[in-house]
Tab-separated table of C-alpha atoms and ligand atoms in Angstrom:
chain	number	residue	atom	x	y	z
L	6	UNK	CA	0.141	0.305	-0.157
L	7	UNK	CA	1.262	3.910	-0.830
L	8	UNK	CA	2.276	5.363	2.424
L	9	UNK	CA	-0.030	8.906	2.601
L	10	UNK	CA	1.248	12.099	3.410
L	11	UNK	CA	-0.467	15.483	5.061
L	12	UNK	CA	2.091	18.865	4.511
L	13	UNK	CA	0.622	22.152	5.899
L	14	UNK	CA	2.839	24.966	5.039
L	15	UNK	CA	3.753	28.622	7.276
L	16	UNK	CA	5.557	31.416	6.161
L	17	UNK	CA	6.903	32.868	3.021
L	18	UNK	CA	6.076	32.211	-0.743
L	19	UNK	CA	9.209	30.886	-0.579
L	20	UNK	CA	8.358	28.031	1.686
L	21	UNK	CA	5.452	26.872	-0.384
L	22	UNK	CA	7.800	26.248	-3.204
L	23	UNK	CA	9.391	24.129	-0.330
L	24	UNK	CA	6.668	22.004	0.411
L	25	UNK	CA	6.122	21.881	-3.840
L	26	UNK	CA	10.073	20.363	-3.726
L	27	UNK	CA	8.694	18.219	-1.052
L	28	UNK	CA	6.279	17.289	-2.549
L	29	UNK	CA	7.704	16.215	-5.519
L	30	UNK	CA	10.251	14.045	-3.548
L	31	UNK	CA	8.277	12.176	-1.477
L	32	UNK	CA	6.354	11.325	-4.462
L	33	UNK	CA	9.193	10.038	-5.959
L	34	UNK	CA	9.492	7.959	-2.383
L	35	UNK	CA	6.259	6.312	-3.385
L	36	UNK	CA	4.204	8.304	-0.638
L	37	UNK	CA	0.862	10.014	-1.771
L	38	UNK	CA	-0.807	13.548	-0.401
L	39	UNK	CA	-4.111	13.530	1.497
L	40	UNK	CA	-6.021	16.271	3.121
L	41	UNK	CA	-7.071	14.865	5.886
L	42	UNK	CA	-4.327	14.161	8.273
L	43	UNK	CA	-6.604	11.192	10.131
L	44	UNK	CA	-5.220	9.506	6.755
L	45	UNK	CA	-2.351	10.174	7.059
L	46	UNK	CA	1.573	8.343	7.936
L	47	UNK	CA	3.109	10.763	8.148
L	48	UNK	CA	2.711	14.137	9.201
L	49	UNK	CA	4.484	17.015	7.927
L	50	UNK	CA	4.634	20.820	9.210
L	51	UNK	CA	6.917	23.201	6.604
L	52	UNK	CA	7.914	25.768	9.695
L	53	UNK	CA	8.899	29.638	9.666
L	54	UNK	CA	11.161	31.705	12.569
L	55	UNK	CA	10.613	34.924	10.941
L	56	UNK	CA	8.768	36.547	14.560
L	57	UNK	CA	7.697	35.154	17.730
L	58	UNK	CA	3.881	34.025	16.713
L	59	UNK	CA	5.025	32.567	13.539
L	60	UNK	CA	6.875	30.017	16.035
L	61	UNK	CA	3.808	29.949	18.122
L	62	UNK	CA	1.198	28.861	15.718
L	63	UNK	CA	3.524	26.329	14.852
L	64	UNK	CA	4.019	24.919	18.423
L	65	UNK	CA	-0.191	25.216	18.428
L	66	UNK	CA	-0.569	22.387	15.390
L	67	UNK	CA	2.618	20.550	16.710
L	68	UNK	CA	0.337	20.278	19.964
L	69	UNK	CA	-2.417	18.608	17.756
L	70	UNK	CA	-0.175	16.313	16.050
L	71	UNK	CA	0.312	14.866	19.160
L	72	UNK	CA	-3.132	14.406	19.580
L	73	UNK	CA	-3.418	12.295	16.583
L	74	UNK	CA	0.159	10.531	17.332
L	75	UNK	CA	-0.933	9.390	20.853
L	76	UNK	CA	-4.150	7.903	18.938
L	77	UNK	CA	-1.689	6.215	15.850
L	78	UNK	CA	1.400	5.979	17.325
L	79	UNK	CA	2.809	4.966	13.706
L	80	UNK	CA	2.001	8.226	12.250
L	81	UNK	CA	5.566	9.751	12.083
L	82	UNK	CA	5.293	13.143	12.329
L	83	UNK	CA	7.943	15.499	11.269
L	84	UNK	CA	8.890	19.789	11.741
L	85	UNK	CA	10.862	20.493	7.697
L	86	UNK	CA	12.029	23.943	7.292
L	87	UNK	CA	12.942	27.090	9.197
L	88	UNK	CA	12.305	26.310	13.013
L	89	UNK	CA	13.349	23.215	11.807
L	90	UNK	CA	16.708	24.410	11.467
L	91	UNK	CA	16.756	26.806	13.840
L	92	UNK	CA	16.039	24.160	16.826
L	93	UNK	CA	17.726	21.233	15.325
L	94	UNK	CA	17.432	18.861	17.598
L	95	UNK	CA	15.620	20.440	20.383
L	96	UNK	CA	12.182	20.224	18.601
L	97	UNK	CA	12.969	15.853	19.159
L	98	UNK	CA	13.290	17.085	23.279
L	99	UNK	CA	10.669	18.788	23.326
L	100	UNK	CA	7.114	16.947	24.488
L	101	UNK	CA	5.360	17.427	21.402
L	102	UNK	CA	6.071	13.843	20.320
L	103	UNK	CA	8.485	15.062	17.112
L	104	UNK	CA	10.142	12.243	14.843
L	105	UNK	CA	11.995	13.965	11.967
L	106	UNK	CA	13.662	17.120	11.696
L	107	UNK	CA	14.843	18.431	8.866
L	108	UNK	CA	16.280	21.877	7.315
L	109	UNK	CA	15.311	23.631	3.818
L	110	UNK	CA	18.517	22.063	2.326
L	111	UNK	CA	18.309	18.928	3.334
L	112	UNK	CA	14.949	18.082	1.677
L	113	UNK	CA	16.315	15.430	-0.720
L	114	UNK	CA	17.233	13.277	2.306
L	115	UNK	CA	13.856	12.511	3.366
L	116	UNK	CA	13.610	9.305	1.792
L	117	UNK	CA	16.402	8.417	3.362
L	118	UNK	CA	15.565	9.734	7.031
L	119	UNK	CA	12.074	9.212	6.708
L	120	UNK	CA	13.388	4.773	6.864
L	121	UNK	CA	14.596	5.180	9.562
L	122	UNK	CA	11.614	7.767	11.238
L	123	UNK	CA	9.932	4.509	10.269
L	124	UNK	CA	11.881	2.261	12.093
L	125	UNK	CA	11.200	3.799	15.865
L	126	UNK	CA	14.495	5.936	15.244
L	127	UNK	CA	14.076	9.707	15.232
L	128	UNK	CA	16.173	11.291	12.759
L	129	UNK	CA	17.831	14.715	12.096
L	130	UNK	CA	19.793	16.280	8.654
L	131	UNK	CA	19.989	20.220	9.685
L	132	UNK	CA	22.737	20.893	7.251
L	133	UNK	CA	22.835	23.901	4.856
L	134	UNK	CA	24.892	23.735	1.997
L	135	UNK	CA	26.472	26.120	-0.102
L	136	UNK	CA	25.221	24.427	-3.677
L	137	UNK	CA	21.579	23.446	-3.308
L	138	UNK	CA	18.896	24.591	-5.132
L	139	UNK	CA	16.512	21.497	-5.889
L	140	UNK	CA	17.458	22.530	-9.672
L	141	UNK	CA	16.432	19.583	-10.848
L	142	UNK	CA	13.765	18.712	-8.969
L	143	UNK	CA	10.239	19.603	-10.541
L	144	UNK	CA	7.853	20.441	-8.512
L	145	UNK	CA	4.717	19.071	-7.228
L	146	UNK	CA	2.103	22.717	-7.117
L	147	UNK	CA	0.043	21.351	-4.394
L	148	UNK	CA	-2.819	24.637	-3.662
L	149	UNK	CA	-2.210	25.510	-7.237
L	150	UNK	CA	-5.332	27.401	-8.555
L	151	UNK	CA	-3.654	26.097	-12.249
L	152	UNK	CA	-3.073	29.789	-13.745
L	153	UNK	CA	-0.565	30.881	-11.460
L	154	UNK	CA	3.010	28.860	-10.009
L	155	UNK	CA	5.763	30.581	-8.038
L	156	UNK	CA	9.334	29.100	-8.947
L	157	UNK	CA	12.512	29.634	-6.841
L	158	UNK	CA	15.363	31.553	-8.210
L	159	UNK	CA	18.049	31.266	-4.983
L	160	UNK	CA	17.913	29.965	-2.218
L	161	UNK	CA	19.579	31.961	0.888
L	162	UNK	CA	20.343	34.986	2.146
L	163	UNK	CA	23.817	37.538	2.496
L	164	UNK	CA	22.457	41.146	3.644
L	165	UNK	CA	22.772	39.964	7.072
L	166	UNK	CA	19.343	42.480	8.484
L	167	UNK	CA	19.769	43.073	12.131
L	168	UNK	CA	16.294	41.790	12.611
L	169	UNK	CA	15.962	39.010	10.632
L	170	UNK	CA	16.987	35.659	10.890
L	171	UNK	CA	16.519	34.306	7.577
L	172	UNK	CA	20.198	33.692	6.589
L	173	UNK	CA	21.304	31.827	10.282
L	174	UNK	CA	18.362	29.272	9.133
L	175	UNK	CA	18.374	29.858	5.095
L	176	UNK	CA	21.939	29.512	5.163
L	177	UNK	CA	24.308	31.705	1.875
L	178	UNK	CA	22.716	33.265	-1.624
L	179	UNK	CA	22.931	30.895	-4.081
L	180	UNK	CA	21.571	31.054	-7.405
L	181	UNK	CA	19.945	28.673	-9.662
L	182	UNK	CA	20.863	27.077	-12.825
L	183	UNK	CA	18.810	30.117	-15.554
L	184	UNK	CA	18.107	27.524	-17.706
L	185	UNK	CA	16.413	24.876	-15.708
L	186	UNK	CA	14.270	28.391	-14.560
L	187	UNK	CA	13.493	29.190	-18.106
L	188	UNK	CA	12.625	25.588	-18.338
L	189	UNK	CA	10.327	25.131	-15.636
L	190	UNK	CA	8.486	28.798	-16.262
L	191	UNK	CA	7.863	27.727	-20.150
L	192	UNK	CA	6.984	23.808	-19.053
L	193	UNK	CA	4.059	25.550	-16.749
L	194	UNK	CA	3.142	27.959	-19.680
L	195	UNK	CA	2.880	24.486	-21.844
L	196	UNK	CA	0.291	23.047	-18.712
L	197	UNK	CA	-1.849	26.027	-19.216
L	198	UNK	CA	0.048	28.616	-16.258
L	199	UNK	CA	-0.525	32.105	-17.262
L	200	UNK	CA	2.162	33.137	-14.371
L	201	UNK	CA	4.889	32.724	-12.636
L	202	UNK	CA	6.618	34.397	-9.555
L	203	UNK	CA	10.317	34.748	-9.545
L	204	UNK	CA	11.261	33.843	-6.061
L	205	UNK	CA	13.953	34.624	-3.488
L	206	UNK	CA	15.256	36.362	-0.376
L	207	UNK	CA	17.143	39.109	-3.157
L	208	UNK	CA	16.377	38.461	-6.344
L	209	UNK	CA	18.351	41.755	-7.531
L	210	UNK	CA	21.425	39.624	-6.667
L	211	UNK	CA	20.819	36.814	-8.378
L	212	UNK	CA	23.897	35.883	-10.208
L	213	UNK	CA	24.997	32.543	-12.676
L	214	UNK	CA	28.010	31.858	-14.867
L	215	UNK	CA	29.005	28.476	-15.365
L	216	UNK	CA	27.351	26.998	-18.105
L	217	UNK	CA	23.021	27.145	-18.106
L	218	UNK	CA	21.543	24.357	-19.101
L	219	UNK	CA	19.461	24.764	-22.267
L	220	UNK	CA	18.647	28.630	-22.106
L	221	UNK	CA	16.949	28.835	-25.488
L	222	UNK	CA	13.438	29.963	-24.486
L	223	UNK	CA	11.771	28.439	-27.882
L	224	UNK	CA	10.290	25.549	-27.196
L	225	UNK	CA	10.189	24.473	-30.785
L	226	UNK	CA	14.315	23.900	-31.088
L	227	UNK	CA	15.279	20.647	-30.925
L	228	UNK	CA	17.658	21.592	-27.786
L	229	UNK	CA	14.270	19.252	-26.018
L	230	UNK	CA	14.893	16.016	-27.808
L	231	UNK	CA	18.473	16.795	-27.625
L	232	UNK	CA	18.590	16.323	-23.612
L	233	UNK	CA	16.533	13.002	-23.692
L	234	UNK	CA	19.266	11.859	-26.176
L	235	UNK	CA	21.440	12.915	-24.082
L	236	UNK	CA	20.168	11.605	-20.571
L	237	UNK	CA	19.570	7.901	-22.537
L	238	UNK	CA	22.612	7.784	-23.505
L	239	UNK	CA	23.672	8.769	-19.788
L	240	UNK	CA	21.411	6.447	-18.013
L	241	UNK	CA	21.438	7.389	-13.692
L	242	UNK	CA	23.384	10.489	-14.381
L	243	UNK	CA	21.502	12.396	-16.948
L	244	UNK	CA	20.726	15.002	-14.569
L	245	UNK	CA	24.398	15.617	-14.353
L	246	UNK	CA	25.298	15.940	-17.265
L	247	UNK	CA	22.274	17.438	-18.733
L	248	UNK	CA	23.275	20.693	-16.324
L	249	UNK	CA	27.301	20.330	-17.344
L	250	UNK	CA	27.179	19.528	-20.808
L	251	UNK	CA	29.601	22.130	-21.921
L	252	UNK	CA	29.446	20.719	-25.837
L	253	UNK	CA	25.954	22.437	-25.577
L	254	UNK	CA	26.166	25.128	-23.443
L	255	UNK	CA	28.297	28.238	-23.815
L	256	UNK	CA	29.178	30.403	-20.186
L	257	UNK	CA	27.111	32.509	-19.075
L	258	UNK	CA	27.386	35.654	-17.312
L	259	UNK	CA	23.347	36.448	-15.811
L	260	UNK	CA	22.244	38.092	-13.766
L	261	UNK	CA	18.593	39.176	-12.870
L	262	UNK	CA	17.247	41.540	-15.174
L	263	UNK	CA	18.497	39.038	-18.500
L	264	UNK	CA	16.828	36.273	-16.215
L	265	UNK	CA	13.552	38.213	-15.710
L	266	UNK	CA	14.072	38.265	-19.990
L	267	UNK	CA	14.430	35.378	-20.648
L	268	UNK	CA	11.673	34.278	-18.576
L	269	UNK	CA	9.250	37.230	-19.830
L	270	UNK	CA	10.352	35.854	-23.741
L	271	UNK	CA	8.601	32.712	-23.478
L	272	UNK	CA	5.285	33.975	-23.972
L	273	UNK	CA	3.141	37.379	-24.247
L	274	UNK	CA	0.530	35.613	-22.634
L	275	UNK	CA	2.800	34.481	-19.526
L	276	UNK	CA	2.821	37.194	-16.861
L	277	UNK	CA	6.005	37.464	-14.975
L	278	UNK	CA	6.337	38.635	-11.075
L	279	UNK	CA	9.045	38.582	-8.516
L	280	UNK	CA	9.779	39.150	-4.993
L	281	UNK	CA	11.331	40.410	-3.375
L	282	UNK	CA	14.049	42.977	-4.453
L	283	UNK	CA	16.320	44.958	-2.008
L	284	UNK	CA	15.906	48.576	-2.279
L	285	UNK	CA	20.247	48.864	-3.083
L	286	UNK	CA	20.107	46.802	-5.740
L	287	UNK	CA	17.417	47.685	-7.001
L	288	UNK	CA	18.893	48.645	-10.867
L	289	UNK	CA	17.440	50.459	-13.776
L	290	UNK	CA	18.359	47.695	-16.267
L	291	UNK	CA	15.679	46.494	-14.068
L	292	UNK	CA	13.396	48.402	-14.752
L	293	UNK	CA	14.138	48.714	-17.909
L	294	UNK	CA	13.735	45.540	-19.139
L	295	UNK	CA	10.166	45.861	-16.706
L	296	UNK	CA	9.400	48.448	-19.952
L	297	UNK	CA	10.248	46.399	-22.266
L	298	UNK	CA	7.667	43.760	-21.909
L	299	UNK	CA	4.352	44.430	-20.754
L	300	UNK	CA	3.891	41.209	-19.170
L	301	UNK	CA	6.120	41.985	-16.494
L	302	UNK	CA	4.258	43.325	-14.236
L	303	UNK	CA	3.697	47.002	-12.857
L	304	UNK	CA	4.431	46.182	-9.786
L	305	UNK	CA	7.134	46.094	-7.390
L	306	UNK	CA	7.558	44.586	-3.945
L	307	UNK	CA	10.766	47.008	-2.248
L	308	UNK	CA	10.935	46.289	1.642
L	309	UNK	CA	11.140	49.415	3.197
L	310	UNK	CA	11.628	49.003	6.829
L	311	UNK	CA	11.615	52.108	8.299
L	312	UNK	CA	11.650	55.884	6.822
L	313	UNK	CA	14.184	56.639	9.429
L	314	UNK	CA	17.916	56.244	7.508
L	315	UNK	CA	19.524	56.147	11.563
L	316	UNK	CA	16.788	53.351	12.264
L	317	UNK	CA	17.974	52.631	8.793
L	318	UNK	CA	21.507	52.294	10.064
L	319	UNK	CA	20.539	49.933	13.197
L	320	UNK	CA	19.002	47.577	10.872
L	321	UNK	CA	21.886	47.404	8.415
L	322	UNK	CA	19.755	47.968	5.954
L	323	UNK	CA	23.039	49.571	3.843
L	324	UNK	CA	20.528	52.440	2.345
L	325	UNK	CA	19.268	55.719	3.722
L	326	UNK	CA	15.895	57.112	3.439
L	327	UNK	CA	17.147	59.766	0.403
L	328	UNK	CA	18.083	56.571	-1.252
L	329	UNK	CA	14.624	54.660	-1.698
L	330	UNK	CA	12.935	57.732	-2.342
L	331	UNK	CA	15.631	58.361	-5.011
L	332	UNK	CA	14.913	54.192	-6.612
L	333	UNK	CA	11.321	55.150	-6.195
L	334	UNK	CA	11.250	58.548	-8.503
L	335	UNK	CA	13.658	56.216	-10.879
L	336	UNK	CA	10.484	53.331	-11.067
L	337	UNK	CA	8.127	56.402	-11.164
L	338	UNK	CA	9.858	57.714	-14.162
L	339	UNK	CA	10.952	54.322	-15.634
L	340	UNK	CA	7.826	52.573	-15.380
L	341	UNK	CA	4.736	54.965	-14.368
L	342	UNK	CA	1.625	53.844	-12.612
L	343	UNK	CA	3.629	51.129	-11.621
L	344	UNK	CA	2.126	49.902	-7.973
L	345	UNK	CA	4.118	49.373	-5.252
L	346	UNK	CA	4.266	47.833	-1.768
L	347	UNK	CA	6.586	47.149	0.999
L	348	UNK	CA	6.929	46.360	4.494
L	349	UNK	CA	7.610	47.570	7.391
L	350	UNK	CA	8.258	47.148	10.975
L	351	UNK	CA	6.846	49.704	13.518
L	352	UNK	CA	9.328	49.481	16.838
L	353	UNK	CA	12.989	48.737	16.337
L	354	UNK	CA	15.785	49.047	18.791
L	355	UNK	CA	15.646	52.562	20.134
L	356	UNK	CA	13.366	54.444	17.496
L	357	UNK	CA	12.400	57.188	18.644
L	358	UNK	CA	8.907	59.328	17.954
L	359	UNK	CA	10.581	61.592	15.382
L	360	UNK	CA	12.310	57.926	13.731
L	361	UNK	CA	9.114	56.739	13.624
L	362	UNK	CA	6.885	59.662	12.221
L	363	UNK	CA	9.701	59.229	9.142
L	364	UNK	CA	8.146	55.770	8.573
L	365	UNK	CA	4.926	57.442	8.424
L	366	UNK	CA	5.808	60.748	6.675
L	367	UNK	CA	7.918	58.072	3.996
L	368	UNK	CA	4.941	56.004	3.296
L	369	UNK	CA	2.757	59.098	2.230
L	370	UNK	CA	5.448	60.723	0.569
L	371	UNK	CA	5.702	57.259	-1.655
L	372	UNK	CA	2.071	56.678	-1.114
L	373	UNK	CA	2.664	52.445	-1.132
L	374	UNK	CA	-0.678	50.690	-3.318
L	375	UNK	CA	-0.442	47.828	-0.447
L	376	UNK	CA	2.073	46.918	2.867
L	377	UNK	CA	3.138	44.378	4.482
L	378	UNK	CA	2.812	45.502	8.726
L	379	UNK	CA	5.094	44.048	12.060
L	380	UNK	CA	5.815	45.060	15.253
L	381	UNK	CA	9.532	44.376	16.141
L	382	UNK	CA	10.066	41.050	17.627
L	383	UNK	CA	13.384	39.768	18.844
L	384	UNK	CA	14.950	36.669	17.197
L	385	UNK	CA	17.316	35.043	19.385
L	386	UNK	CA	20.947	35.080	18.026
L	387	UNK	CA	20.317	37.753	14.941
L	388	UNK	CA	22.900	40.975	15.222
L	389	UNK	CA	20.112	42.598	17.519
L	390	UNK	CA	19.449	40.768	19.850
L	391	UNK	CA	23.145	39.876	21.061
L	392	UNK	CA	24.019	43.749	20.282
L	393	UNK	CA	20.678	46.170	21.202
L	394	UNK	CA	18.007	46.450	23.272
L	395	UNK	CA	14.398	45.606	22.512
L	396	UNK	CA	13.310	49.259	24.401
L	397	UNK	CA	10.440	49.845	22.945
L	398	UNK	CA	7.551	49.007	25.480
L	399	UNK	CA	4.888	46.677	24.053
L	400	UNK	CA	2.165	48.923	24.275
L	401	UNK	CA	4.835	51.201	22.117
L	402	UNK	CA	5.546	49.004	19.471
L	403	UNK	CA	1.718	48.156	19.020
L	404	UNK	CA	-0.230	51.941	19.044
L	405	UNK	CA	2.780	52.934	16.209
L	406	UNK	CA	1.464	49.792	14.568
L	407	UNK	CA	-2.120	50.307	14.842
L	408	UNK	CA	-0.842	54.016	13.331
L	409	UNK	CA	1.097	53.041	9.792
L	410	UNK	CA	-1.935	50.885	9.600
L	411	UNK	CA	-4.351	53.583	9.716
L	412	UNK	CA	-1.717	55.168	7.363
L	413	UNK	CA	-2.127	52.783	5.127
L	414	UNK	CA	-5.369	51.363	4.775
L	415	UNK	CA	-6.240	55.252	4.091
L	416	UNK	CA	-3.643	55.556	1.452
L	417	UNK	CA	-4.578	51.150	-0.147
L	418	UNK	CA	-8.758	52.737	-0.135
L	419	UNK	CA	-7.207	56.002	-2.164
L	420	UNK	CA	-4.781	54.018	-4.510
L	421	UNK	CA	-8.237	51.857	-4.937
L	422	UNK	CA	-10.403	54.553	-5.571
L	423	UNK	CA	-7.853	55.576	-8.608
L	424	UNK	CA	-8.788	53.123	-10.794
L	425	UNK	CA	-12.167	53.740	-10.788
L	426	UNK	CA	-13.444	54.457	-14.387
L	427	UNK	CA	-10.659	52.446	-15.704
L	428	UNK	CA	-10.546	49.958	-17.871
L	429	UNK	CA	-7.588	47.584	-16.765
L	430	UNK	CA	-6.513	44.048	-18.089
L	431	UNK	CA	-7.240	41.258	-15.556
L	432	UNK	CA	-6.523	36.993	-15.425
L	433	UNK	CA	-8.657	35.525	-13.966
L	434	UNK	CA	-7.746	33.334	-11.045
L	435	UNK	CA	-11.316	31.950	-10.047
L	436	UNK	CA	-14.813	32.729	-8.878
L	437	UNK	CA	-14.738	35.043	-6.248
L	438	UNK	CA	-16.115	34.302	-2.768
L	439	UNK	CA	-19.084	36.631	-2.928
L	440	UNK	CA	-20.990	37.284	-4.522
L	441	UNK	CA	-21.939	34.259	-5.895
L	442	UNK	CA	-21.226	33.995	-9.690
L	443	UNK	CA	-18.461	36.841	-9.407
L	444	UNK	CA	-15.323	35.824	-10.632
L	445	UNK	CA	-12.132	37.695	-9.291
L	446	UNK	CA	-8.493	37.756	-11.093
L	447	UNK	CA	-5.625	40.653	-10.748
L	448	UNK	CA	-4.309	43.324	-12.947
L	449	UNK	CA	-0.323	43.477	-14.015
L	450	UNK	CA	0.030	46.134	-10.799
L	451	UNK	CA	-1.186	42.983	-8.643
L	452	UNK	CA	-4.643	44.248	-7.090
L	453	UNK	CA	-8.057	41.865	-7.246
L	454	UNK	CA	-9.934	42.755	-9.301
L	455	UNK	CA	-14.119	40.615	-9.127
L	456	UNK	CA	-16.447	40.974	-12.060
L	457	UNK	CA	-19.803	39.526	-12.445
L	458	UNK	CA	-18.914	36.680	-15.632
L	459	UNK	CA	-20.436	33.657	-17.234
L	460	UNK	CA	-18.163	31.810	-19.219
L	461	UNK	CA	-15.004	32.967	-18.414
L	462	UNK	CA	-12.563	30.358	-17.212
L	463	UNK	CA	-9.598	30.917	-14.936
L	464	UNK	CA	-6.650	31.491	-17.201
L	465	UNK	CA	-8.756	33.794	-19.291
L	466	UNK	CA	-7.622	37.906	-19.877
L	467	UNK	CA	-10.563	39.596	-20.073
L	468	UNK	CA	-10.599	43.618	-19.868
L	469	UNK	CA	-12.700	44.796	-17.181
L	470	UNK	CA	-14.034	48.414	-16.113
L	471	UNK	CA	-13.513	49.552	-13.103
L	472	UNK	CA	-16.930	50.714	-10.953
L	473	UNK	CA	-16.420	50.523	-7.580
L	474	UNK	CA	-13.425	50.021	-4.944
L	475	UNK	CA	-13.156	48.982	-1.480
L	476	UNK	CA	-9.549	49.288	0.337
L	477	UNK	CA	-8.641	45.708	-0.439
L	478	UNK	CA	-10.981	45.091	-3.959
L	479	UNK	CA	-11.697	46.420	-7.456
L	480	UNK	CA	-15.644	45.916	-8.398
L	481	UNK	CA	-16.011	45.724	-11.739
L	482	UNK	CA	-18.123	44.755	-15.031
L	483	UNK	CA	-16.810	42.990	-18.557
L	484	UNK	CA	-16.268	44.875	-21.576
L	485	UNK	CA	-17.028	42.977	-23.968
A	3	LIG	N1	10.700	41.430	13.563
A	3	LIG	C1	9.581	41.784	12.934
A	3	LIG	N2	9.460	41.390	11.277
A	3	LIG	C2	10.999	41.178	10.606
A	3	LIG	N3	10.540	40.854	9.671
A	3	LIG	C3	11.406	40.538	9.647
A	3	LIG	N4	12.688	40.315	10.300
A	3	LIG	C4	11.132	40.568	11.433
A	3	LIG	C5	11.116	40.392	13.037
A	3	LIG	N5	12.541	39.838	13.989
A	3	LIG	C6	9.747	41.165	8.213
A	3	LIG	C7	10.766	41.900	7.451
A	3	LIG	C8	11.151	41.450	6.076
A	3	LIG	C9	9.337	40.789	6.909
A	3	LIG	C10	9.659	39.213	5.307
A	3	LIG	O1	9.475	40.106	7.794
A	3	LIG	O2	9.356	43.218	6.974
A	3	LIG	O3	10.370	42.045	5.313
A	4	LIG	FE1	10.119	32.224	5.015
A	4	LIG	FE2	12.280	33.437	6.708
A	4	LIG	FE3	9.961	32.866	7.413
A	4	LIG	FE4	11.784	30.268	7.208
A	4	LIG	S1	12.311	32.620	7.936
A	4	LIG	S2	9.745	30.534	6.315
A	4	LIG	S3	12.528	32.149	4.791
A	4	LIG	S4	9.587	34.050	6.178
C-alpha cells in the first residue's frame, strides 16, 4: 500500500515553493498526498521563524499532531524548514512527540530519514549547503489554482539585516541554473499556467556564471529532444550530464534583469512577477527590462522597513531614506503607474517617536498600494538580539503599528479609488468568495478585481471597467 502524507505550510512563498519540492521528493519515494490528517502515515509541517508568533502558531499545531500520534503511535511527525533549522534537536527534546527534523537544504535526504523515522528512531538533518538549489526537481503544485505558480530562482541570503533570522536558517545565497528556471517556466506555461512569480530572498542579487542548461526559450528547437537522447545515453547520471555539458552550453553571465527577460520572452501571454527586491540592489537595468515587456507585471515589492535613515543604519539595511526615495523616483519615471508595496517594522530597537514619524511621512510620500506591517519581534542570535536592546515598550510598538496600519488603509483605499472608471486587464484566477457567480483575478499591478461573468474560465484574460472599490478590492464589469 502506498503511504500517505499530510503537509501544512507556514511562512513565505519560498516555503510554499519548498513544500512543492518536498511533495516531488515524497512522490518519488512512493508517498501520496492527503488533505485529511486522520488518513496520514506521515504528518509534516513546513515552518517559519521570522517572528515569535510565527513559531507560536507552529507549536500550537504540534500539539494537535501529538494528539493524533497518541491515537495512532505509528504516525511519523516531521518538522521541516526554518524552525527545524533554528531549533534542531531541541525539537525532538520538546514534549511534542516529533520524530523527524529536516532543514531547508536537506530535503533530498527525506526518503532516508523517513526510513529511520519509520523504524522508530528519530531522524535529523539540518545541514545547510553552499550549493543546493533543487534545480533539477520538478515541483508538485500542491494547492495551485492552475493559473499562477511560484518558481524559486535562488536560496539563502547574504544581507545580514540586524533583525532577521533568515541568513541563519536558510544559509548563504546561491543562484539556480537559469536554464532550469526557463525550462520550468516554459513547462508550466505549456500546462496552461499563465503567471509565474520568480522567488528569492533578494532577487536583485541573482547571479549565474557558468554553463546554463538549455537556455533557449523557444520550445520548437531541438534542444529538448537533444537532452532526452543524451540522458538516455547517460543513464542514471542524466541530470548531472544535462546540467553541465560544456558542448551544448556556452559560458553565461546572467544577472536578474537578463533572467527576467528570458522568462518574459517565453510567451506574451505568460505574466511574470518577482519577489522580493532589496532597495540597495534595485537597478535601472531591471526597470528598463520591465518597461520593454508588457507581460512583466507593473508591480514592485520593495521592503523599506523604516522611513528613518538612523533606524535603517541600526537595521544594517545599507541604504538611507533618500536612497529609497531615489529608487521610487526611478520606478515612477521608467515605469509610470507601477504599483508599489512594502514591508514595515514598527518599534525596532531604539526607535524614537521622531523616527516613527519619519516612517509615516515616507509612507505618505510614496503612497504604497499595499503593505505588510509588523511589530518588531526579537529573534535569538540575530545581530539585534546580540548587540541591541529591544527597548520600545510593547504598548508603544502596538500603538505605532496601529498608526502605520491606519495610514496604509487610507493609502490602499485611495490607490483603489484612483482606478474607478479605468479599464483594467485582468488575469482570471477563479471564483470570487462573494458575491455568488462572480469571478476574481488580478491586474498587472497585483490589485484584486471582482467581476460578474458566466463563461470566463481561470487563465482567461479579460478587460474590466472598474465601477467601485474597497480598500482591498476593485469591483467592475466585463467590457465586451
Ligand atoms: N520582527 C518583525 N518583522 C520582521 N521581519 C523580518 N524579521 C522580523 C522581525 N524580527 C519582516 C520584515 C521582512 C518581512 C518578511 O518580515 O519586514 O521584510
Ligand atoms: Fe520564509 Fe523567512 Fe519565514 Fe523562513 S523565516 S519561512 S525564509 S519568512
